[in-house]
Coordinates of C-alpha atoms in Angstrom, one line a residue:
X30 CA 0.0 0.0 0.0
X31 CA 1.3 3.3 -0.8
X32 CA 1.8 5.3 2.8
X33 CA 0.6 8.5 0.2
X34 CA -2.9 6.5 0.6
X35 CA -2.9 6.8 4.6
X36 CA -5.0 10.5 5.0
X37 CA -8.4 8.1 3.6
X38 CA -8.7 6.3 6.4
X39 CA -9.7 10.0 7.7
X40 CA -10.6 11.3 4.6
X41 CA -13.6 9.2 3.8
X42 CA -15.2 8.9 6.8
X43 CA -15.7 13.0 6.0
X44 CA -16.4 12.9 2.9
X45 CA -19.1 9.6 4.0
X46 CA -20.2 12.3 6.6
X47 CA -20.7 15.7 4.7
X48 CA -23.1 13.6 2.1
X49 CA -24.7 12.0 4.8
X50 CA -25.7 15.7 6.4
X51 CA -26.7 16.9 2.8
X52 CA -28.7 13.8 2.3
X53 CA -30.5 13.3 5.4
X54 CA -33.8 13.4 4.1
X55 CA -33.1 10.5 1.2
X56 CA -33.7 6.9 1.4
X57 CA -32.9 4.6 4.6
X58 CA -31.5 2.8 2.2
X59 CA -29.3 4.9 0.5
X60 CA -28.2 6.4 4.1
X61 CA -27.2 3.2 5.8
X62 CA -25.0 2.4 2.6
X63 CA -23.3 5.7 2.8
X64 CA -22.4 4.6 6.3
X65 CA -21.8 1.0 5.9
X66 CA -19.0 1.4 2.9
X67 CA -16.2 3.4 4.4
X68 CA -16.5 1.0 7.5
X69 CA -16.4 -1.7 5.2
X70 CA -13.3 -0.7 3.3
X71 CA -11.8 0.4 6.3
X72 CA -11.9 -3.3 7.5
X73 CA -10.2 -4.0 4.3
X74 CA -7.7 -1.6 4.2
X75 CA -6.4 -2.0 8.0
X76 CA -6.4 -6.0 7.2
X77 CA -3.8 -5.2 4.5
X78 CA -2.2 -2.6 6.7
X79 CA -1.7 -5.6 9.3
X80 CA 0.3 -7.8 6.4
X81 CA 2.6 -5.1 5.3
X82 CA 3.5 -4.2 8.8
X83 CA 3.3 -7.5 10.9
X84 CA 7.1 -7.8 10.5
X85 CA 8.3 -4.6 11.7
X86 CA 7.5 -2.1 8.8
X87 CA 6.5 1.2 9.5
X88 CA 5.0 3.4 7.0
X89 CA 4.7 6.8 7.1
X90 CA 3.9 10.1 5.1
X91 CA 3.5 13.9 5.6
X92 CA -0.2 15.2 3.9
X93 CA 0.4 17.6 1.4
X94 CA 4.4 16.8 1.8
X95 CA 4.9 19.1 3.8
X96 CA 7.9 19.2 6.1
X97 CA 8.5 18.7 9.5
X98 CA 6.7 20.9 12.1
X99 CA 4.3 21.9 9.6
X100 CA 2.4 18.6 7.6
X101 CA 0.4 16.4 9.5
X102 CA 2.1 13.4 10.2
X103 CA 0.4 10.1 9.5
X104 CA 2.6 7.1 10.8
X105 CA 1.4 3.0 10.7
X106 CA 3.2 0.0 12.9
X107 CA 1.9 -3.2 13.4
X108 CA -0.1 -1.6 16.7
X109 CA -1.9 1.3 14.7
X110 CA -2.8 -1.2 12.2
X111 CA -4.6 -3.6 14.8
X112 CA -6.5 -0.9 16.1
X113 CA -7.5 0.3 13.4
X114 CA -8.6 -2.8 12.0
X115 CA -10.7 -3.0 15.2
X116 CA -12.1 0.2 15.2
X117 CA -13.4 -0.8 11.7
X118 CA -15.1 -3.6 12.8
X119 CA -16.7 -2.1 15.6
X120 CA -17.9 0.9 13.8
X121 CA -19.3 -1.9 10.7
X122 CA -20.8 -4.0 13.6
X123 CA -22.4 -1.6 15.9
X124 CA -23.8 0.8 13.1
X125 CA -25.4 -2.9 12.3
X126 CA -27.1 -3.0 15.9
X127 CA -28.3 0.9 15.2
X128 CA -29.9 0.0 12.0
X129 CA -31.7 -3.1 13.8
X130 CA -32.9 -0.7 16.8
X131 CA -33.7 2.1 14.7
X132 CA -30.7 4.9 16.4
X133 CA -29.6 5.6 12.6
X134 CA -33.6 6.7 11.5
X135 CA -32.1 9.9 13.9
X136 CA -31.5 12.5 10.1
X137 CA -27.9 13.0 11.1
X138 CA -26.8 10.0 13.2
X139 CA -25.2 8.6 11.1
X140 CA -22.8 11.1 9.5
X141 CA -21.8 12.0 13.4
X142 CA -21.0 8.1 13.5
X143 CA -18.5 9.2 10.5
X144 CA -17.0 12.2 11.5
X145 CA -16.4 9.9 15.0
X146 CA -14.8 6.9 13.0
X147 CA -12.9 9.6 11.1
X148 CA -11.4 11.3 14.6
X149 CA -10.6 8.1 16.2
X150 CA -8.4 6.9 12.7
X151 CA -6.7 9.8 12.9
X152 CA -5.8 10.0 16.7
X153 CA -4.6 6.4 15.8
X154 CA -1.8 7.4 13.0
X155 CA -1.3 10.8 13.9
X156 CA 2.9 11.3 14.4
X157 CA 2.3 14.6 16.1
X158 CA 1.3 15.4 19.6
X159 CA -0.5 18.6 18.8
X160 CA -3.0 16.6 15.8
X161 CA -3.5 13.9 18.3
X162 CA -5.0 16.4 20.6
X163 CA -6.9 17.8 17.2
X164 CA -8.1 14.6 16.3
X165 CA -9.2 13.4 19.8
X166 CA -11.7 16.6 19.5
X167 CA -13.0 15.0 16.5
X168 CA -13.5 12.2 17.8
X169 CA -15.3 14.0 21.1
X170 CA -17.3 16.2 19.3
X171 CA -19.7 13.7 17.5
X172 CA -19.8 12.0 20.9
X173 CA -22.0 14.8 22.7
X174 CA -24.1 14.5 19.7
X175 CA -24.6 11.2 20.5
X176 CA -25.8 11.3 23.8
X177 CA -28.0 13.9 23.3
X178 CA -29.7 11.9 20.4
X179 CA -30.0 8.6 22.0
X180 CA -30.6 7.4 25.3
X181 CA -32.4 7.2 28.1
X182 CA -34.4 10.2 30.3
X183 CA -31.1 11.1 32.2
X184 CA -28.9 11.3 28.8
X185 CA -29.1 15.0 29.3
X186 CA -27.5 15.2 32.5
X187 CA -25.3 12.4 31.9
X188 CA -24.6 14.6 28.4
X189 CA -23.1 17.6 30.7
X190 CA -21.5 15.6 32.7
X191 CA -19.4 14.4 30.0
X192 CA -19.4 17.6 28.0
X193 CA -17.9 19.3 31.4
X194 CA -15.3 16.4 32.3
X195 CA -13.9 16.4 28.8
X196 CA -13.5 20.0 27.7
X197 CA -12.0 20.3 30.9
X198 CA -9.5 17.2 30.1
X199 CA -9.4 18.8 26.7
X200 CA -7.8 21.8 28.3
X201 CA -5.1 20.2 30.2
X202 CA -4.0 18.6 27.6
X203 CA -3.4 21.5 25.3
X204 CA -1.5 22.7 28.2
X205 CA 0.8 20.1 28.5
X206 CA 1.3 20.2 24.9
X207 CA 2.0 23.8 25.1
X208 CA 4.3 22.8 28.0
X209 CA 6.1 20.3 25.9
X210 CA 6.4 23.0 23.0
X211 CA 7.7 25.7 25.0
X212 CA 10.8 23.6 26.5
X213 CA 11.3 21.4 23.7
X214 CA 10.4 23.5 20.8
X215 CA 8.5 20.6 18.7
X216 CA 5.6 18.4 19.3
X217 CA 6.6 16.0 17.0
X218 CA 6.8 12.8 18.5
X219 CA 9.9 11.7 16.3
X220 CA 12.0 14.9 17.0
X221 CA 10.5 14.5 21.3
X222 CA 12.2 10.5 21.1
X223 CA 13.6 10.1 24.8
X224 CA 13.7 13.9 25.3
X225 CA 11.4 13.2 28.7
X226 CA 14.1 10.9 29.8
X227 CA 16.7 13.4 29.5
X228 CA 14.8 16.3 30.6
X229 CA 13.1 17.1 33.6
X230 CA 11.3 19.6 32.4
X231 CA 10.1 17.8 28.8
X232 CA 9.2 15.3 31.3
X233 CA 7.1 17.7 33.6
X234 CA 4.8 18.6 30.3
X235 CA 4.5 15.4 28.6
X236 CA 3.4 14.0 32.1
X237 CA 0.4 17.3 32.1
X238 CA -0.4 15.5 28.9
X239 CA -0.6 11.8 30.2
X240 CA -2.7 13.0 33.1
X241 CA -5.2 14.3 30.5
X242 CA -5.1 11.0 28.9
X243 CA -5.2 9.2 32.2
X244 CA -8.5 10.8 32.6
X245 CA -9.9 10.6 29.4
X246 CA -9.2 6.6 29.6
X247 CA -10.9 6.3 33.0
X248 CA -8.0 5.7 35.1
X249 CA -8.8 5.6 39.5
X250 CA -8.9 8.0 41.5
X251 CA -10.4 10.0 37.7
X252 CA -12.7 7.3 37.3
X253 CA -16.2 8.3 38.2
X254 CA -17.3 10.2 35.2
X255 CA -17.5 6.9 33.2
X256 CA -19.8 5.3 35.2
X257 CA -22.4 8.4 35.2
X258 CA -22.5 8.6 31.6
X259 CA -21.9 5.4 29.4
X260 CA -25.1 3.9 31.0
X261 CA -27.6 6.5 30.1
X262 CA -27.0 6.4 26.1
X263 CA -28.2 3.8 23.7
X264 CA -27.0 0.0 23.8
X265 CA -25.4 1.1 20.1
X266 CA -23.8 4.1 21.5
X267 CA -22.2 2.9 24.6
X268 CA -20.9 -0.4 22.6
X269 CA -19.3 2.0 20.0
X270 CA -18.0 4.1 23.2
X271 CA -16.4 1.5 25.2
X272 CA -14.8 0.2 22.2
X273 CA -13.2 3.6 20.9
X274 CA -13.0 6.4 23.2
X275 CA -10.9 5.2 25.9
X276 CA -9.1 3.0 24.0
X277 CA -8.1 6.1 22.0
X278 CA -6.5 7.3 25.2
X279 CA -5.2 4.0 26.2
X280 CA -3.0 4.0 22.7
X281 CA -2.1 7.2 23.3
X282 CA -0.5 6.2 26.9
X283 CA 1.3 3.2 25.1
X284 CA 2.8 5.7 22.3
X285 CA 4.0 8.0 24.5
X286 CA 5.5 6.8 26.9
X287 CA 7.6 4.3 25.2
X288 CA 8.6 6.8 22.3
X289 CA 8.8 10.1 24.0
X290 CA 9.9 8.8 27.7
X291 CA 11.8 5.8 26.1
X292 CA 10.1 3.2 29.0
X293 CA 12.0 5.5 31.4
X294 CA 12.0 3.3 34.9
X295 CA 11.4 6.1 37.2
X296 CA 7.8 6.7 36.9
X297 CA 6.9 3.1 36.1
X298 CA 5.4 2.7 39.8
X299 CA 2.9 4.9 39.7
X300 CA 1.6 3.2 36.4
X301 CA 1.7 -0.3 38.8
X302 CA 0.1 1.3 41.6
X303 CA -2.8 3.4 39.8
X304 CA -3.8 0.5 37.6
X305 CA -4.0 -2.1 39.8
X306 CA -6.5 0.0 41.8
X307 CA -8.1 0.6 39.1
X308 CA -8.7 -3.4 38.3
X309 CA -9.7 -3.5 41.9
X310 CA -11.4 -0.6 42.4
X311 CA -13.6 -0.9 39.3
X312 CA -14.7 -4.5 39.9
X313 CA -15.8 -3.5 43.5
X314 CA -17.7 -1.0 41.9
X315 CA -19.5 -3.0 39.7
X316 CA -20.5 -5.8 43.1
X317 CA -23.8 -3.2 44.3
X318 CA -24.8 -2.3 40.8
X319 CA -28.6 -4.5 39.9
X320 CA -28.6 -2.6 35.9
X321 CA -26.8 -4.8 33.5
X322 CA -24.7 -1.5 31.7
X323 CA -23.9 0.2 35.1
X324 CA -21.9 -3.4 35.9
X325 CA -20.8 -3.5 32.6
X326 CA -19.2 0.1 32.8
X327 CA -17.9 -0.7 36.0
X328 CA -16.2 -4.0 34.7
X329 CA -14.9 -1.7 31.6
X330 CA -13.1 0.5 34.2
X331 CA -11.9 -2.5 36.0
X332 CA -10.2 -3.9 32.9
X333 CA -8.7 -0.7 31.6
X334 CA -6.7 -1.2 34.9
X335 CA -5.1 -4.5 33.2
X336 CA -4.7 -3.3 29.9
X337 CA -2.6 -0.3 31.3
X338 CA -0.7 -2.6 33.8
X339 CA 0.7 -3.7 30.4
X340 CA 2.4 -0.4 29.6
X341 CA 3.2 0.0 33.5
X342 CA 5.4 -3.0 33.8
X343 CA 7.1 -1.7 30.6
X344 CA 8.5 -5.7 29.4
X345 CA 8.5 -6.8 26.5
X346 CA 6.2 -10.1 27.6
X347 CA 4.2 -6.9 29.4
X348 CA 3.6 -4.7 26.6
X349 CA 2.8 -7.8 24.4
X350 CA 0.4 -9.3 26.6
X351 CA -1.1 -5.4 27.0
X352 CA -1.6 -4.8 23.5
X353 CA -3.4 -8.4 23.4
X354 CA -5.7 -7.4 25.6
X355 CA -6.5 -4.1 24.2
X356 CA -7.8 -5.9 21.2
X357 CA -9.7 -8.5 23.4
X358 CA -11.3 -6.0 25.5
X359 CA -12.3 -4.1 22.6
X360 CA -14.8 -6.8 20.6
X361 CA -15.7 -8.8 24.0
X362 CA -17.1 -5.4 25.6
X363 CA -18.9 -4.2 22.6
X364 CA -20.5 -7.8 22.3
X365 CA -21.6 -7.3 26.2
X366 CA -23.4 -4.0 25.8
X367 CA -24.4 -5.7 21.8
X368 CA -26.1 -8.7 23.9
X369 CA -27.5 -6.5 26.9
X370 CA -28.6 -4.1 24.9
X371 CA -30.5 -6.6 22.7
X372 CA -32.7 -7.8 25.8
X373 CA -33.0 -4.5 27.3
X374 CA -34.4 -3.1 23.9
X375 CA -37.0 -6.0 23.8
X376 CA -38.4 -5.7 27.3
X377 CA -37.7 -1.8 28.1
X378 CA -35.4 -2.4 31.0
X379 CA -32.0 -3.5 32.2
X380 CA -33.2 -3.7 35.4
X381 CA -32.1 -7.7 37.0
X382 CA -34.8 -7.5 39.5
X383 CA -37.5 -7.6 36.1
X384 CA -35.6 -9.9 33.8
X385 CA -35.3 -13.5 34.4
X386 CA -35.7 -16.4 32.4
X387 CA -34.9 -15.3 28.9
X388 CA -31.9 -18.0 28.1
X389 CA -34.6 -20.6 28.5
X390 CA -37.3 -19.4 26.1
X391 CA -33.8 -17.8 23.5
X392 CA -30.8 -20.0 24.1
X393 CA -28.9 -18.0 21.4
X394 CA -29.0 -14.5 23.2
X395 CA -27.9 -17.0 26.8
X396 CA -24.9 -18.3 24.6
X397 CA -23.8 -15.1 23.1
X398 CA -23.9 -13.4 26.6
X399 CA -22.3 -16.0 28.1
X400 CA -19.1 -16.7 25.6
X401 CA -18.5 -13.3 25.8
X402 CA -18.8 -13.3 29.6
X403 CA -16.8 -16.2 30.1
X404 CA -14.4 -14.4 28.2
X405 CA -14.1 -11.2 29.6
X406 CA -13.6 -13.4 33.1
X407 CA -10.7 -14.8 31.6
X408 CA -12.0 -18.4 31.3
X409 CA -11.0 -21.0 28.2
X410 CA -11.4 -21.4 25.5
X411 CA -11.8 -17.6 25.0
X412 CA -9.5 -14.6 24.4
X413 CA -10.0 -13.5 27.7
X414 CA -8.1 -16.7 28.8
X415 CA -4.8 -15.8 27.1
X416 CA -5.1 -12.0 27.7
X417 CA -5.3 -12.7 31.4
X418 CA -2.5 -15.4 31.5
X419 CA -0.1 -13.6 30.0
X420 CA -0.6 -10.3 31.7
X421 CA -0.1 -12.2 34.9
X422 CA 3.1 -13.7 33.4
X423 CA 3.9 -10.6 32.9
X424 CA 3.9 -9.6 35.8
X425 CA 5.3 -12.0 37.5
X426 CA 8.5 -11.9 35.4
X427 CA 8.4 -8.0 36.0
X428 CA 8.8 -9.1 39.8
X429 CA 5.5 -7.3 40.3
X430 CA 3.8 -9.5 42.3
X431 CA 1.2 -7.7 43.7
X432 CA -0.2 -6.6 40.9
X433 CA -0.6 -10.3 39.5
X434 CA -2.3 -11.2 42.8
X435 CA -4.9 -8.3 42.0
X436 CA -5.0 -9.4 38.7
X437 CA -6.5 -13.3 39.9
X438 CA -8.4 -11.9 42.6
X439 CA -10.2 -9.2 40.2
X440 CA -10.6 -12.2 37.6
X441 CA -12.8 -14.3 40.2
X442 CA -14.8 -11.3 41.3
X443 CA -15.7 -10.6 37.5
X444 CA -16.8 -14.2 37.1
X445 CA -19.3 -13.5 40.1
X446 CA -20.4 -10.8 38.1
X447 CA -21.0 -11.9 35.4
X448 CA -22.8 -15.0 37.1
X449 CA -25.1 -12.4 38.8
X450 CA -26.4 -11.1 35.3
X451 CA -27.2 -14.5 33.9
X452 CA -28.7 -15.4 37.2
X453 CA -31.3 -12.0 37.2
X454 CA -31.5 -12.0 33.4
X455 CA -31.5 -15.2 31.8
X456 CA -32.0 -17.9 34.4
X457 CA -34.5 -17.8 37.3
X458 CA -38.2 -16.7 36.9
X459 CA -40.1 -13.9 34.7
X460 CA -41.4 -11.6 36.6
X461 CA -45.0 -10.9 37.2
X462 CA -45.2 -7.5 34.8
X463 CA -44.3 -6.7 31.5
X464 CA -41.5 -3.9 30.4
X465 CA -42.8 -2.0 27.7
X466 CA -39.6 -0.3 25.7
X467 CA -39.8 3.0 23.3
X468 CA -39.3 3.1 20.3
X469 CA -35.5 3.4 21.3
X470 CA -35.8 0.5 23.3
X471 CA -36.0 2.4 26.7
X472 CA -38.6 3.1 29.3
X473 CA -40.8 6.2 29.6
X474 CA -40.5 5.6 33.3
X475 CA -38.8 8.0 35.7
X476 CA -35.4 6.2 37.1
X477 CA -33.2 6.7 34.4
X478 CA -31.4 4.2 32.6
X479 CA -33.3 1.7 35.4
X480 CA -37.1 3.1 34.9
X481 CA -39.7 1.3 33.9
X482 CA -43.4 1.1 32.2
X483 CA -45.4 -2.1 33.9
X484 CA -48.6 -3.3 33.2
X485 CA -50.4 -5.9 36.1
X486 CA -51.3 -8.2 33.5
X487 CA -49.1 -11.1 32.9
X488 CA -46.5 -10.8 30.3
X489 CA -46.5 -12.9 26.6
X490 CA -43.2 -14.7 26.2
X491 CA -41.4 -11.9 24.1
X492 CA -38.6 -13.1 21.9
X493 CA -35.7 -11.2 21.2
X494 CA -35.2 -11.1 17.0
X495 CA -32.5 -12.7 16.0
X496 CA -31.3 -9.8 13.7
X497 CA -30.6 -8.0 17.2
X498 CA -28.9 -11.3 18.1
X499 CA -26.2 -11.0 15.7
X500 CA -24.1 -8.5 15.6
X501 CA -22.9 -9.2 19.2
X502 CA -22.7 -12.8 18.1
X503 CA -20.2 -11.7 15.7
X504 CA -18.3 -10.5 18.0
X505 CA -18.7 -13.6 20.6
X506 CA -17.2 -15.3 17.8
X507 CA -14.6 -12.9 17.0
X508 CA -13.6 -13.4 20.6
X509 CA -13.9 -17.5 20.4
X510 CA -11.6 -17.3 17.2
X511 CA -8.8 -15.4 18.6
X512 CA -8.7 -17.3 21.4
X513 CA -8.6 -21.0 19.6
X514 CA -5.8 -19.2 17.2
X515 CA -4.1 -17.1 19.8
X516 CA -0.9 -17.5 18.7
X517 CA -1.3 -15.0 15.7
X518 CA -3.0 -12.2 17.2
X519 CA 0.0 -13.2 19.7
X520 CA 2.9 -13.0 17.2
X521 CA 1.1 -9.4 16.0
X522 CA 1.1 -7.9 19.6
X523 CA 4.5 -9.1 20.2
X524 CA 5.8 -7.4 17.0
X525 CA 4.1 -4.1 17.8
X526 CA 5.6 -4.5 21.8
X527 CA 9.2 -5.0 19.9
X528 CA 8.2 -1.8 18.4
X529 CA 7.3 0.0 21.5
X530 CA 10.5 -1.5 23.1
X531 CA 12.7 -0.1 19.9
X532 CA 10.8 2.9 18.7
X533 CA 14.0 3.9 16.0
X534 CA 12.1 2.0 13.5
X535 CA 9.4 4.3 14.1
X536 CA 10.9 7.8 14.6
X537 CA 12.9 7.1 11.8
X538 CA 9.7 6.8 9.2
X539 CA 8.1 9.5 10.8
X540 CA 11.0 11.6 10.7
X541 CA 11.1 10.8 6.8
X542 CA 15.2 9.3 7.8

């Protein structure tokens, strides 16, 4: 692939998006294929991108070829590729579940899902600090639109929560980037390789602009924002959310630190001690939560606390087994709130205390839940099974045994989790009234993401359509397939940890060397 070919993964989701505005009166039909293309080819295109690089190429071009300091830098490893490969599917799979659910009959839903996919590509290949910062707002933007489009009756305040928490994260990261510029004179992550490890100072802004990340990705004690907004939105929505948005951040972390700190030793135990109270912290959260998303978002935050641990211990194993679950965490949470959200849309709740007894009367929506359960517990034969095992290696081999003790501990507790949504949603007994859901698949009710409308009558046996089944069963069996064949999406995340480990490779594209 020519690297000249790189600005498309950013330039058709916009160009997808301004026809989508101008056409949001035409066809359904004509609208969901506007959407579904660039996701499509994007799938494409990253696959390719994951041959040409899975051996240590990196390739790399300035738009408008530009110099230096002034282009927009656009850089591809091995890492960039997977995630964007993922992002891809997510954004084809999801936008799937919206069509099913009806979110995308919304005039201009869908060209906001573009101009997101477009932010989130760039923030992934961007080779400058300053664009990544750009492109992270165009990734944000679209994402108040979203909330206030779809959702349940407490979307709005959920909606300024997040608005508030993120242009204020927003702001400290443009002023550790102006930090970074004003005592290294570049925000060019090529030209800032290792400059935080020999500079105090260097390392004094780039940290302003980790912090910002830190918060963005959901990181404990900066935690609580998460769990007051993702839960409020569309099943659609918060899938696409916990698949992109802090995983954006997370990436960003990774990149970072091991290009413009060089793994620096010094600060690594904070990184140890920060995420492994986040896996705890996040999983306890998630114990006195009865709403399937609410213990879903607080299991997301829990597990951002191992996917970071991989950057924290900074070893090659580490990072590897990091970047693996990255990629895990990404398809099994979106198939979670895919699966949840299917029920919840069919009987108007969430709520464990007025589900029960669904896997009998639909085994398939029991199964889907539950392979992607068992996976995000770590269990065989899943993903989640070699994500967990080798982060604990990991750490073990790091000498950070603590941490891997966590690790097991927070793996059990997510199990009893997970156990205590099947047992309130799709074993035990119906309950006595029916759920009646919108027409976006939530309840008129006053509680929020939890309310209800109930009728004393007794309830028909509603059936969840399989064409809301689906696209989190893709994903179940995206999860089942990497796991059985772990050893490639293995050899790919060990690659792209060489890379993190030996950024010259790297700076050296992006520098155009």
């Amino acid at each position: 692939m020519n690297p000249a070919l790189l600005p498309l993964f950013v330039g058709v989701p916009l160009i997808a998006a301004g026809l989508l505005a101008v056409l949001h009166r035409a066809p359904l039909w004509l609208r969901r294929t506007l959407y579904t293309v660039p996701s499509a080819a994007g799938l494409l295109a990253s696959s390719c991108l994951i041959w040409l690089t899975r051996e240590g190429s990196v390739l790399a071009h300035n738009v408008g070829l530009w110099k230096n300091g002034i282009s927009i830098p656009f850089v591809v490893d091995v890492f960039s590729a997977l995630m964007l490969w993922t992002t891809a599917l997510l954004i084809l799979v999801c936008s799937a579940f919206a069509s099913v659910v009806g979110d995308d009959e919304r005039p201009f839903f869908s060209a906001v899902v573009m101009v997101l996919y477009a932010g989130v590509s760039g923030a992934l290949m961007t080779g400058d600090v300053f664009n990544m910062f750009v492109f992270i707002e165009v990734m944000l933007l679209p994402a108040y639109g979203l909330l206030a489009m779809v959702g349940t009756l407490g979307r709005i305040e959920a909606g300024q929560i997040y608005v508030t928490v993120n242009l204020l994260t927003s702001t400290v990261f443009l002023a550790g980037v102006a930090l970074v510029y004003g005592v290294a004179g570049t925000v060019h992550i090529g030209e800032l390789a290792g400059a935080a490890k020999e500079s105090p100072a260097v390392a004094v802004g780039m940290g302003v602009v980790l912090l910002a990340l830190s918060i963005k990705a959901s990181v404990v004690p900066v935690h609580g924002w998460l769990s007051r907004t993702y839960p409020f939105t569309s099943a659609s929505v918060t899938a696409l959310f916990s698949g992109l948005h802090t995983k954006v951040a997370i990436y960003a972390i990774y990149r970072l630190y091991a290009t413009v700190f060089d793994g620096d030793s010094t600060y690594l135990w904070i990184g140890v001690t920060a995420f492994s109270a986040t896996m705890l912290i996040g999983v306890l959260g998630a114990v006195g939560e009865n709403h399937t998303r609410s213990i879903l978002v607080f299991h997301m935050i829990s597990q951002i606390g191992y996917i970071l641990l991989g950057v924290a211990l900074f070893t090659r194993f580490g990072l590897m087994a990091g970047i693996f679950y990255l990629i895990h965490h990404m398809i099994v949470k979106a198939s979670l709130f895919l699966s949840t959200g299917a029920v919840e849309h069919t009987h108007g709740t969430g709520a464990l205390d007025k589900l029960g007894g669904i896997g009998r009367r639909q085994p398939l929506i029991a199964l889907v839940f539950m392979a992607a359960a068992l996976s995000l517990s770590g269990l065989p034969p899943f993903s989640g099974f070699v994500a967990k095992l080798t982060l604990v290696i990991g750490a073990v081999e790091a000498g950070q045994w603590a941490a891997a003790a966590i690790a097991i501990m927070v793996s059990l507790i997510t199990l009893m989790s997970m156990l205590k949504i099947w047992g309130g949603v799709f074993w035990g007994t119906p309950p006595e009234t029916e759920h009646l859901p919108d027409r976006n698949g939530t309840s008129e009710g006053s509680e929020g993401a939890v309310g209800t409308v109930t009728r004393t009558e007794a309830p028909p046996q509603e059936r969840v359509r399989t064409a809301l089944i689906v696209p989190g069963l893709v994903l179940a069996l995206t999860t089942l397939c990497i796991g059985l064949g772990a050893q490639v999406l293995l050899d790919l995340s060990a690659q792209a940890a060489q890379g993190l480990m030996d950024t010259s490779p790297y700076v050296e594209a992006v520098l155009g060397r």
